[in-house]
Structure formats: structure tokens, C-alpha cells
mmCIF file of C-alpha atoms (C1' of nucleotides) and ligand atoms in Angstrom:
data_model
loop_
_atom_site.group_PDB
_atom_site.id
_atom_site.type_symbol
_atom_site.label_atom_id
_atom_site.label_comp_id
_atom_site.label_asym_id
_atom_site.label_seq_id
_atom_site.Cartn_x
_atom_site.Cartn_y
_atom_site.Cartn_z
ATOM 1 C CA MET A 1 38.866 -4.270 -155.480
ATOM 2 C CA LEU A 2 39.191 -1.824 -158.390
ATOM 3 C CA LYS A 3 37.139 0.696 -156.825
ATOM 4 C CA LEU A 4 37.557 4.062 -156.636
ATOM 5 C CA SER A 5 39.065 5.553 -153.571
ATOM 6 C CA LYS A 6 36.854 8.480 -151.754
ATOM 7 C CA LYS A 7 39.190 10.693 -151.898
ATOM 8 C CA THR A 8 39.251 10.060 -156.118
ATOM 9 C CA GLU A 9 35.749 10.613 -155.879
ATOM 10 C CA TYR A 10 36.032 13.900 -154.061
ATOM 11 C CA ALA A 11 38.392 14.813 -156.370
ATOM 12 C CA PHE A 12 36.081 14.517 -158.986
ATOM 13 C CA MET A 13 33.617 16.467 -157.294
ATOM 14 C CA ALA A 14 35.394 19.658 -156.306
ATOM 15 C CA ALA A 15 37.433 19.827 -159.569
ATOM 16 C CA ARG A 16 33.428 19.083 -160.810
ATOM 17 C CA TYR A 17 31.956 22.007 -158.908
ATOM 18 C CA LEU A 18 34.950 24.649 -159.678
ATOM 19 C CA ALA A 19 34.826 23.908 -163.543
ATOM 20 C CA LEU A 20 30.405 25.199 -162.642
ATOM 21 C CA ASN A 21 31.905 28.246 -160.735
ATOM 22 C CA ASN A 22 33.941 29.665 -162.350
ATOM 23 C CA SER A 23 32.101 32.954 -162.560
ATOM 24 C CA GLY A 24 34.080 35.554 -160.357
ATOM 25 C CA HIS A 25 33.821 34.663 -157.111
ATOM 26 C CA TYR A 26 36.568 32.073 -155.683
ATOM 27 C CA SER A 27 34.895 28.894 -154.757
ATOM 28 C CA THR A 28 35.726 27.012 -151.142
ATOM 29 C CA ALA A 29 36.613 24.299 -149.480
ATOM 30 C CA LYS A 30 33.429 24.583 -147.283
ATOM 31 C CA GLU A 31 31.087 25.499 -149.866
ATOM 32 C CA ILE A 32 31.940 22.516 -152.475
ATOM 33 C CA ALA A 33 31.765 20.505 -148.873
ATOM 34 C CA GLU A 34 28.352 21.749 -148.294
ATOM 35 C CA ASN A 35 26.760 21.442 -152.183
ATOM 36 C CA TYR A 36 28.333 17.844 -152.204
ATOM 37 C CA ASP A 37 27.209 17.073 -148.371
ATOM 38 C CA ILE A 38 31.380 15.938 -148.048
ATOM 39 C CA SER A 39 33.434 16.343 -144.886
ATOM 40 C CA HIS A 40 34.341 19.855 -145.223
ATOM 41 C CA GLN A 41 38.515 18.630 -144.218
ATOM 42 C CA LEU A 42 38.324 16.116 -146.646
ATOM 43 C CA VAL A 43 37.428 18.479 -149.432
ATOM 44 C CA ALA A 44 39.634 20.681 -147.910
ATOM 45 C CA LYS A 45 42.695 18.452 -148.395
ATOM 46 C CA VAL A 46 41.908 16.804 -152.124
ATOM 47 C CA LEU A 47 41.489 20.591 -153.790
ATOM 48 C CA GLN A 48 45.360 21.209 -151.620
ATOM 49 C CA VAL A 49 46.575 18.314 -153.783
ATOM 50 C CA LEU A 50 44.702 19.875 -156.762
ATOM 51 C CA LYS A 51 46.608 22.842 -156.206
ATOM 52 C CA LYS A 52 50.203 21.517 -156.610
ATOM 53 C CA ASN A 53 49.832 19.681 -159.235
ATOM 54 C CA ASN A 54 48.563 22.681 -161.227
ATOM 55 C CA ILE A 55 45.325 21.583 -161.565
ATOM 56 C CA ALA A 56 43.475 24.294 -159.893
ATOM 57 C CA ALA A 57 44.908 27.445 -158.092
ATOM 58 C CA SER A 58 44.389 28.804 -154.941
ATOM 59 C CA PHE A 59 44.088 32.404 -152.977
ATOM 60 C CA GLN A 60 44.386 32.306 -149.534
ATOM 61 C CA GLY A 61 42.441 34.695 -147.063
ATOM 62 C CA VAL A 62 38.938 36.038 -145.785
ATOM 63 C CA LYS A 63 37.662 36.234 -149.638
ATOM 64 C CA GLY A 64 40.120 33.269 -150.905
ATOM 65 C CA GLY A 65 39.039 29.853 -152.383
ATOM 66 C CA TYR A 66 39.581 28.162 -155.891
ATOM 67 C CA VAL A 67 39.574 28.015 -159.148
ATOM 68 C CA LEU A 68 39.831 26.019 -162.254
ATOM 69 C CA ASN A 69 43.838 26.549 -163.660
ATOM 70 C CA LYS A 70 42.513 24.804 -166.909
ATOM 71 C CA LYS A 71 39.367 24.614 -168.828
ATOM 72 C CA PRO A 72 36.985 21.823 -168.266
ATOM 73 C CA ASP A 73 38.179 20.378 -171.675
ATOM 74 C CA GLU A 74 42.077 20.712 -170.930
ATOM 75 C CA ILE A 75 41.857 17.987 -167.886
ATOM 76 C CA THR A 76 41.258 14.992 -167.930
ATOM 77 C CA LEU A 77 40.301 12.302 -165.104
ATOM 78 C CA TYR A 78 43.703 10.283 -165.563
ATOM 79 C CA ASP A 79 45.501 14.402 -164.415
ATOM 80 C CA ILE A 80 43.195 14.015 -161.504
ATOM 81 C CA ILE A 81 43.760 11.004 -160.427
ATOM 82 C CA ILE A 82 47.424 10.700 -161.011
ATOM 83 C CA ALA A 83 47.564 14.113 -158.808
ATOM 84 C CA VAL A 84 45.426 12.537 -156.023
ATOM 85 C CA GLU A 85 46.528 9.105 -155.864
ATOM 86 C CA GLU A 86 50.287 7.979 -155.366
ATOM 87 C CA LYS A 87 49.391 4.444 -155.596
ATOM 88 C CA TYR A 88 47.223 4.254 -158.661
ATOM 89 C CA LYS A 89 48.178 0.802 -160.544
ATOM 90 C CA LEU A 90 46.574 -2.698 -160.833
ATOM 91 C CA THR A 91 49.854 -4.547 -158.995
ATOM 92 C CA ASN A 92 52.790 -3.628 -156.482
ATOM 93 C CA CYS A 93 55.210 -4.717 -159.423
ATOM 94 C CA MET A 94 53.703 -1.462 -161.676
ATOM 95 C CA HIS A 95 55.290 1.404 -159.397
ATOM 96 C CA ASP A 96 58.718 1.179 -158.794
ATOM 97 C CA GLU A 97 61.110 -0.268 -160.040
ATOM 98 C CA PRO A 98 60.522 -4.524 -159.757
ATOM 99 C CA THR A 99 62.366 -5.428 -156.722
ATOM 100 C CA GLU A 100 61.055 -9.013 -153.945
ATOM 101 C CA GLU A 101 59.942 -5.540 -151.680
ATOM 102 C CA SER A 102 57.049 -4.707 -154.103
ATOM 103 C CA CYS A 103 55.853 -8.233 -154.539
ATOM 104 C CA SER A 104 57.620 -11.338 -153.225
ATOM 105 C CA HIS A 105 55.858 -13.199 -156.248
ATOM 106 C CA ILE A 106 57.886 -11.620 -159.032
ATOM 107 C CA GLU A 107 60.095 -14.729 -159.512
ATOM 108 C CA GLY A 108 57.900 -16.516 -161.236
ATOM 109 C CA CYS A 109 55.331 -14.402 -161.953
ATOM 110 C CA ARG A 110 54.060 -14.816 -165.847
ATOM 111 C CA ILE A 111 51.539 -12.303 -165.299
ATOM 112 C CA ARG A 112 53.475 -8.917 -165.209
ATOM 113 C CA ASP A 113 53.360 -8.233 -168.900
ATOM 114 C CA PRO A 114 49.828 -8.906 -169.822
ATOM 115 C CA LEU A 115 48.708 -7.332 -166.775
ATOM 116 C CA ALA A 116 50.974 -4.214 -167.562
ATOM 117 C CA GLY A 117 48.697 -3.676 -170.870
ATOM 118 C CA ILE A 118 45.403 -4.390 -169.415
ATOM 119 C CA GLN A 119 46.434 -1.208 -167.071
ATOM 120 C CA LYS A 120 48.033 0.905 -170.220
ATOM 121 C CA LYS A 121 43.847 0.633 -171.550
ATOM 122 C CA ILE A 122 41.861 1.355 -167.693
ATOM 123 C CA ASP A 123 45.012 4.151 -167.956
ATOM 124 C CA ASN A 124 43.180 5.052 -171.411
ATOM 125 C CA VAL A 125 39.790 5.198 -170.606
ATOM 126 C CA PHE A 126 40.452 7.531 -167.683
ATOM 127 C CA ILE A 127 42.766 10.000 -170.195
ATOM 128 C CA ASN A 128 39.894 9.789 -173.223
ATOM 129 C CA THR A 129 37.514 11.113 -170.785
ATOM 130 C CA SER A 130 37.678 15.057 -169.818
ATOM 131 C CA LEU A 131 36.577 17.072 -167.110
ATOM 132 C CA LYS A 132 34.052 18.346 -169.481
ATOM 133 C CA GLN A 133 31.919 15.094 -169.872
ATOM 134 C CA ILE A 134 31.212 14.740 -166.507
ATOM 135 C CA LEU A 135 29.733 18.262 -166.259
ATOM 136 C CA MET B 1 43.054 2.734 -155.401
ATOM 137 C CA LEU B 2 42.141 0.047 -158.641
ATOM 138 C CA LYS B 3 44.442 -2.122 -157.356
ATOM 139 C CA LEU B 4 43.469 -5.734 -158.744
ATOM 140 C CA SER B 5 43.184 -8.021 -155.635
ATOM 141 C CA LYS B 6 45.606 -10.999 -154.542
ATOM 142 C CA LYS B 7 43.031 -13.187 -155.149
ATOM 143 C CA THR B 8 42.048 -11.976 -158.289
ATOM 144 C CA GLU B 9 45.918 -12.398 -159.797
ATOM 145 C CA TYR B 10 46.215 -15.928 -158.383
ATOM 146 C CA ALA B 11 42.808 -16.567 -159.566
ATOM 147 C CA PHE B 12 44.680 -15.623 -163.086
ATOM 148 C CA MET B 13 47.654 -17.626 -162.797
ATOM 149 C CA ALA B 14 45.585 -20.824 -162.035
ATOM 150 C CA ALA B 15 43.661 -19.752 -164.899
ATOM 151 C CA ARG B 16 46.440 -19.506 -166.518
ATOM 152 C CA TYR B 17 48.446 -22.877 -165.509
ATOM 153 C CA LEU B 18 45.486 -25.377 -166.411
ATOM 154 C CA ALA B 19 45.165 -23.514 -169.216
ATOM 155 C CA LEU B 20 49.034 -24.192 -170.299
ATOM 156 C CA ASN B 21 48.554 -28.371 -168.762
ATOM 157 C CA ASN B 22 45.112 -29.465 -170.231
ATOM 158 C CA SER B 23 47.366 -32.767 -170.960
ATOM 159 C CA GLY B 24 45.599 -35.548 -169.022
ATOM 160 C CA HIS B 25 46.479 -35.615 -166.044
ATOM 161 C CA TYR B 26 45.056 -33.176 -163.336
ATOM 162 C CA SER B 27 46.227 -30.832 -162.233
ATOM 163 C CA THR B 28 46.540 -29.716 -158.054
ATOM 164 C CA ALA B 29 46.481 -26.970 -156.211
ATOM 165 C CA LYS B 30 49.726 -27.421 -154.977
ATOM 166 C CA GLU B 31 51.585 -28.015 -158.043
ATOM 167 C CA ILE B 32 50.336 -24.575 -159.047
ATOM 168 C CA ALA B 33 51.293 -23.225 -155.373
ATOM 169 C CA GLU B 34 54.889 -24.725 -156.538
ATOM 170 C CA ASN B 35 54.993 -23.402 -159.441
ATOM 171 C CA TYR B 36 53.970 -20.075 -158.847
ATOM 172 C CA ASP B 37 55.786 -19.756 -155.520
ATOM 173 C CA ILE B 38 52.243 -18.739 -153.775
ATOM 174 C CA SER B 39 50.686 -20.309 -150.850
ATOM 175 C CA HIS B 40 49.062 -23.245 -151.516
ATOM 176 C CA GLN B 41 45.800 -22.761 -149.202
ATOM 177 C CA LEU B 42 44.736 -19.832 -151.171
ATOM 178 C CA VAL B 43 45.700 -20.620 -154.490
ATOM 179 C CA ALA B 44 43.184 -24.139 -153.093
ATOM 180 C CA LYS B 45 40.104 -21.620 -151.999
ATOM 181 C CA VAL B 46 40.493 -19.623 -155.361
ATOM 182 C CA LEU B 47 40.547 -22.851 -157.328
ATOM 183 C CA GLN B 48 37.247 -24.183 -155.583
ATOM 184 C CA VAL B 49 35.735 -20.864 -156.793
ATOM 185 C CA LEU B 50 36.517 -21.258 -160.110
ATOM 186 C CA LYS B 51 35.020 -24.751 -160.056
ATOM 187 C CA LYS B 52 31.539 -23.170 -158.462
ATOM 188 C CA ASN B 53 31.450 -20.785 -161.408
ATOM 189 C CA ASN B 54 32.281 -23.735 -164.018
ATOM 190 C CA ILE B 55 35.289 -21.940 -165.679
ATOM 191 C CA ALA B 56 37.154 -25.150 -164.011
ATOM 192 C CA ALA B 57 36.307 -28.579 -163.133
ATOM 193 C CA SER B 58 37.418 -30.487 -159.611
ATOM 194 C CA PHE B 59 38.182 -34.367 -158.829
ATOM 195 C CA GLN B 60 38.561 -34.683 -155.253
ATOM 196 C CA GLY B 61 40.682 -38.207 -154.324
ATOM 197 C CA VAL B 62 44.515 -39.135 -154.872
ATOM 198 C CA LYS B 63 44.651 -38.517 -158.314
ATOM 199 C CA GLY B 64 42.322 -35.455 -158.002
ATOM 200 C CA GLY B 65 42.719 -32.259 -159.050
ATOM 201 C CA TYR B 66 41.547 -29.558 -162.057
ATOM 202 C CA VAL B 67 41.280 -29.052 -165.098
ATOM 203 C CA LEU B 68 39.520 -26.113 -167.172
ATOM 204 C CA ASN B 69 35.961 -26.305 -168.149
ATOM 205 C CA LYS B 70 35.979 -24.243 -171.757
ATOM 206 C CA LYS B 71 38.725 -23.001 -173.758
ATOM 207 C CA PRO B 72 41.289 -20.546 -172.922
ATOM 208 C CA ASP B 73 39.941 -18.205 -175.625
ATOM 209 C CA GLU B 74 36.149 -18.624 -174.458
ATOM 210 C CA ILE B 75 36.514 -17.496 -171.318
ATOM 211 C CA THR B 76 37.489 -13.991 -170.300
ATOM 212 C CA LEU B 77 39.064 -12.292 -167.840
ATOM 213 C CA TYR B 78 35.938 -10.689 -166.256
ATOM 214 C CA ASP B 79 34.676 -13.591 -166.150
ATOM 215 C CA ILE B 80 37.497 -14.959 -163.592
ATOM 216 C CA ILE B 81 37.177 -11.439 -161.867
ATOM 217 C CA ILE B 82 33.421 -11.358 -161.810
ATOM 218 C CA ALA B 83 34.186 -15.141 -160.001
ATOM 219 C CA VAL B 84 36.247 -14.496 -157.555
ATOM 220 C CA GLU B 85 35.491 -11.334 -155.949
ATOM 221 C CA GLU B 86 31.843 -10.257 -155.011
ATOM 222 C CA LYS B 87 32.604 -6.839 -154.751
ATOM 223 C CA TYR B 88 34.352 -5.593 -158.138
ATOM 224 C CA LYS B 89 32.507 -2.340 -158.432
ATOM 225 C CA LEU B 90 34.164 1.438 -158.623
ATOM 226 C CA THR B 91 31.791 2.312 -156.292
ATOM 227 C CA ASN B 92 29.720 1.119 -153.299
ATOM 228 C CA CYS B 93 26.170 2.811 -154.712
ATOM 229 C CA MET B 94 26.731 0.777 -158.212
ATOM 230 C CA HIS B 95 26.495 -2.684 -156.132
ATOM 231 C CA ASP B 96 22.638 -3.170 -155.224
ATOM 232 C CA GLU B 97 20.292 -0.702 -155.765
ATOM 233 C CA PRO B 98 21.705 2.572 -154.195
ATOM 234 C CA THR B 99 19.878 3.830 -151.027
ATOM 235 C CA GLU B 100 21.157 5.521 -148.281
ATOM 236 C CA GLU B 101 23.196 2.065 -146.726
ATOM 237 C CA SER B 102 25.418 2.043 -149.975
ATOM 238 C CA CYS B 103 26.179 5.629 -149.887
ATOM 239 C CA SER B 104 25.558 8.489 -147.274
ATOM 240 C CA HIS B 105 26.652 11.022 -150.542
ATOM 241 C CA ILE B 106 24.287 9.262 -152.941
ATOM 242 C CA GLU B 107 21.975 11.901 -152.000
ATOM 243 C CA GLY B 108 23.612 15.497 -153.766
ATOM 244 C CA CYS B 109 25.978 13.070 -156.071
ATOM 245 C CA ARG B 110 25.939 14.255 -159.594
ATOM 246 C CA ILE B 111 29.058 12.036 -160.356
ATOM 247 C CA ARG B 112 27.363 8.574 -160.421
ATOM 248 C CA ASP B 113 26.486 8.912 -163.459
ATOM 249 C CA PRO B 114 29.592 9.246 -165.453
ATOM 250 C CA LEU B 115 30.915 6.832 -163.506
ATOM 251 C CA ALA B 116 28.945 4.311 -164.706
ATOM 252 C CA GLY B 117 29.881 4.767 -167.664
ATOM 253 C CA ILE B 118 33.289 4.529 -166.796
ATOM 254 C CA GLN B 119 32.088 0.946 -165.094
ATOM 255 C CA LYS B 120 31.180 -0.311 -168.436
ATOM 256 C CA LYS B 121 34.489 0.931 -169.839
ATOM 257 C CA ILE B 122 36.368 -0.963 -167.758
ATOM 258 C CA ASP B 123 34.303 -3.675 -168.049
ATOM 259 C CA ASN B 124 35.204 -3.753 -171.426
ATOM 260 C CA VAL B 125 38.855 -4.052 -171.256
ATOM 261 C CA PHE B 126 38.831 -7.040 -169.062
ATOM 262 C CA ILE B 127 35.819 -8.481 -171.250
ATOM 263 C CA ASN B 128 37.716 -8.285 -174.503
ATOM 264 C CA THR B 129 40.591 -9.792 -173.044
ATOM 265 C CA SER B 130 40.165 -13.906 -172.650
ATOM 266 C CA LEU B 131 42.535 -16.254 -170.843
ATOM 267 C CA LYS B 132 44.119 -17.094 -174.109
ATOM 268 C CA GLN B 133 45.364 -13.686 -174.510
ATOM 269 C CA ILE B 134 47.135 -14.012 -171.260
ATOM 270 C CA LEU B 135 49.461 -17.774 -171.863
ATOM 271 C "C1'" DT C 1 43.548 -48.369 -144.071
ATOM 272 C "C1'" DG C 2 46.834 -44.622 -145.446
ATOM 273 C "C1'" DA C 3 47.991 -40.660 -148.338
ATOM 274 C "C1'" DT C 4 46.986 -37.557 -151.259
ATOM 275 C "C1'" DA C 5 43.559 -34.692 -152.829
ATOM 276 C "C1'" DT C 6 39.237 -30.793 -152.483
ATOM 277 C "C1'" DA C 7 35.743 -28.944 -149.910
ATOM 278 C "C1'" DC C 8 34.802 -25.138 -146.959
ATOM 279 C "C1'" DG C 9 34.374 -22.372 -142.400
ATOM 280 C "C1'" DA C 10 35.870 -19.694 -138.752
ATOM 281 C "C1'" DC C 11 39.751 -17.150 -137.146
ATOM 282 C "C1'" DT C 12 43.853 -13.861 -136.961
ATOM 283 C "C1'" DA C 13 46.788 -9.863 -138.713
ATOM 284 C "C1'" DT C 14 47.953 -6.902 -141.822
ATOM 285 C "C1'" DT C 15 47.379 -3.055 -144.871
ATOM 286 C "C1'" DT C 16 44.847 0.513 -146.691
ATOM 287 C "C1'" DT C 17 41.417 3.763 -146.945
ATOM 288 C "C1'" DA C 18 38.279 7.685 -144.187
ATOM 289 C "C1'" DG C 19 38.029 10.310 -141.404
ATOM 290 C "C1'" DT C 20 38.656 14.041 -137.277
ATOM 291 C "C1'" DC C 21 41.970 17.229 -134.624
ATOM 292 C "C1'" DC C 22 44.875 20.755 -133.786
ATOM 293 C "C1'" DT C 23 48.008 23.977 -135.253
ATOM 294 C "C1'" DA C 24 49.988 27.623 -138.417
ATOM 295 C "C1'" DT C 25 49.614 31.195 -142.019
ATOM 296 C "C1'" DT C 26 47.459 34.616 -145.034
ATOM 297 C "C1'" DT C 27 44.157 38.395 -146.345
ATOM 298 C "C1'" DA C 28 39.751 41.074 -146.295
ATOM 299 C "C1'" DA C 29 37.105 43.736 -143.491
ATOM 300 C "C1'" DT C 30 36.268 46.396 -138.982
ATOM 301 C "C1'" DA D 1 45.341 46.617 -134.506
ATOM 302 C "C1'" DT D 2 42.056 42.754 -134.378
ATOM 303 C "C1'" DT D 3 39.117 39.649 -136.007
ATOM 304 C "C1'" DA D 4 36.732 36.526 -138.708
ATOM 305 C "C1'" DA D 5 37.616 33.167 -142.718
ATOM 306 C "C1'" DA D 6 39.853 30.903 -145.763
ATOM 307 C "C1'" DT D 7 44.140 27.849 -147.378
ATOM 308 C "C1'" DA D 8 48.170 25.210 -145.670
ATOM 309 C "C1'" DG D 9 49.251 20.726 -143.968
ATOM 310 C "C1'" DG D 10 50.902 17.640 -140.106
ATOM 311 C "C1'" DA D 11 49.771 14.061 -136.833
ATOM 312 C "C1'" DC D 12 46.648 11.117 -135.480
ATOM 313 C "C1'" DT D 13 42.379 7.394 -134.999
ATOM 314 C "C1'" DA D 14 39.009 4.385 -136.686
ATOM 315 C "C1'" DA D 15 36.316 1.677 -139.534
ATOM 316 C "C1'" DA D 16 37.460 -2.133 -143.659
ATOM 317 C "C1'" DA D 17 38.943 -4.293 -146.776
ATOM 318 C "C1'" DT D 18 42.864 -7.527 -147.788
ATOM 319 C "C1'" DA D 19 46.297 -11.203 -147.623
ATOM 320 C "C1'" DG D 20 46.752 -15.444 -144.916
ATOM 321 C "C1'" DT D 21 46.383 -19.071 -141.600
ATOM 322 C "C1'" DC D 22 44.175 -22.848 -139.063
ATOM 323 C "C1'" DG D 23 40.936 -27.188 -138.102
ATOM 324 C "C1'" DT D 24 38.234 -30.252 -139.590
ATOM 325 C "C1'" DA D 25 35.513 -33.364 -142.923
ATOM 326 C "C1'" DT D 26 34.814 -35.874 -147.160
ATOM 327 C "C1'" DA D 27 36.798 -38.242 -151.472
ATOM 328 C "C1'" DT D 28 39.156 -41.724 -154.096
ATOM 329 C "C1'" DC D 29 43.060 -44.190 -154.919
ATOM 330 C "C1'" DA D 30 46.708 -47.846 -154.359
HETATM 331 S S1 SF4 E 1 51.838 -10.900 -158.956
HETATM 332 FE FE1 SF4 E 1 52.935 -10.641 -160.191
HETATM 333 S S2 SF4 E 1 51.939 -9.035 -160.968
HETATM 334 FE FE2 SF4 E 1 51.090 -9.463 -159.001
HETATM 335 S S3 SF4 E 1 52.634 -8.154 -157.890
HETATM 336 FE FE3 SF4 E 1 53.342 -9.266 -157.850
HETATM 337 S S4 SF4 E 1 54.566 -9.648 -159.856
HETATM 338 FE FE4 SF4 E 1 53.677 -8.408 -159.969
HETATM 339 S S1 SF4 E 2 29.076 9.279 -153.834
HETATM 340 FE FE1 SF4 E 2 27.982 9.350 -155.497
HETATM 341 S S2 SF4 E 2 29.209 8.057 -156.662
HETATM 342 FE FE2 SF4 E 2 30.183 7.673 -155.172
HETATM 343 S S3 SF4 E 2 29.452 5.977 -153.939
HETATM 344 FE FE3 SF4 E 2 28.057 7.619 -153.750
HETATM 345 S S4 SF4 E 2 26.762 8.106 -154.688
HETATM 346 FE FE4 SF4 E 2 28.140 6.551 -155.647
#
DNA sequence: TGATATACGACTATTTTAGTCCTATTTAAT
DNA sequence: ATTAAATAGGACTAAAATAGTCGTATATCA
């Protein structure tokens, strides 16, 4: 309930690592995994997603790895969350255009609008926190 | 990921209903369930918890039911969440005193403190929204 | 005494999250 | 050329959290 997924935590960690190690060489998934003591493969996937969303840039091959694509103060935690979590929303009905599919109670529901307001405020918490602030 | 549980949604709905129907008679779980088209039993449980936490008062028997224990502007969404969700926290390590039990990565983790700050901000979103504001 | 309500524990099913495994491709160094 | 180290990414499994049901006890009114 209102918990951050490990995926997001790993993305924060990885981005943080890249921000702190921007000197010349590319940082690898393995390197990051060992530094934070987390699964190599999970970090690898998260990095791939960060790359896809232009938060990081990647280089393949033996001396390959990742670097950040922007300055740490230009990347918000919101950017990272949105990149990594397809389902970041307080309720199901906030994803697609609301239908019976997304929530069977949508008909009689009277808390949708207030919750949308809450959602915005929570979004803002993450929008207003840059990667730089968690270094 | 950062989703409200149905339990919490039902608690919001139930509290809202009680706030809007405070005229004399006690509101029953069945009544609320029908009004919002949700499971009778789930609402019942949620109401029991609200009672336990002094957000609502209950009366047993044939003409029994529930009423709010405070005015809608004296009840925050945070109160309701805390009542209903034992595990409302961004990360596992924020629950008990952090040990290896709560998170195996706690040793090398460098994002715990920043996340604690985020947690407070999110708490404040719910603390600063009263039941009255979602009527 | 029957009907209707709260109270509450145990259980099941479903969904989401976390994590692993496997294979392909790219590239630097030997 | 070959090998080793890296990204890229799909398929799969395991574990945990969520959602929902069932059954039974107790209280109260008519
Ligand atoms: S219950 Fe209401 S708020 Fe919750 S998902 Fe359904 S429509 Fe949205
Ligand atoms: S990874 Fe860090 S922040 Fe996340 S639960 Fe473990 S200690 Fe807490």
C-alpha cells in the first residue's frame, strides 16, 4: 500500500551512482550492482529502461556501460518513476480512459475526483525532487 | 506501485458516506455497500476498523450501524489510512527499527534518508486533506 | 423467538512484484 | 579470428501482497 517498488528503488540507486561517477569511464551494471549489493540482472534491466527514456546513454561492448544523459539537477525522481513504472497511479481508473474494465465500481464512485487531486500533489513531491537532491 | 489499496478506497467511501448521512439513524454496512456498489463484507470489515480507531462509533443489533465519531473536518485522510493500513510506508525499512530482516540491502543503501524525506511530504498530503474536503 | 445488525477469524483466489534464466548482439583487446 | 565483457531483451518461476469469501458468534429490536 503506497509502497515504492524495488524496481524504482534500484532505478534511484542506479541513477544516483551514475550521477556520482561521471568521470570518464562508463559505469557498468555489474559495478553498480556490487556497489549497492543488489542483483546484477535487475540493475541491468533498470538501466536499459533508463536508457530507453533518455535519462541515461549506453555503450555496448567490452568497455561499455552507462552515463547520465542530463545533469543531476535536470532529472527529477518523477522522470525516473515514469520511465520505470508503467503503472504509477493511485487507482486503476486513472490510467486509461476510465471504463468498466479499469474499475467495476466506476459507476457509483464519488471519490475519483478528489483522489485525482491527491495524485497531482504526490506527483509534485517527486517532480520537485531532483536527482541532485538525493546524492 | 504507489497505488491505493481497495481497502483504503473503501474506507474513504465509507467515511464519506457516514459524513454525508449523519441525520439521526445509524448507517449500516449493507446500506453503504449498496450505495457504492461494493462488497458488503469488505465494507463491514473496514467499518469495524474505523470503529476500533475511534473514527466511527458502532451500535449492534437490529437498528444498529455506524456514525462518525468526529466532525468531517477533524478527520484527515491520513487518520483513515493509518487506521486501515498496517503497512503504509514507502519502503520496508521504514517500519520497524531497520534490520537485515526488513531489507537485505540496508547495509550499502544510500537512498534511505532521502526517501524518508519524501515519505514525510507524502504523509503531509494526506494529513492536509480532511474528510470534509472530499465530500 | 426471529430478523437484522456488528464482530471477527480462517480461508481461498487473484494479481502484482521480485527475481532468475537463457540467448543474441556489440565491441575491445589479444 | 577469437575471446571476454558488456548491453539488450524475452520467457519464465517464485514469492508476497491484495482482494474477496465463508462461517460463526454475539447483540438488539420488534
Ligand atoms: S473505486 Fe473509484 S477511485 Fe477507486 S478505482 Fe474505482 S473508480 Fe477509481
Ligand atoms: S533498499 Fe534502502 S531504502 Fe529500500 S528498503 Fe532497503 S534500506 Fe530501505
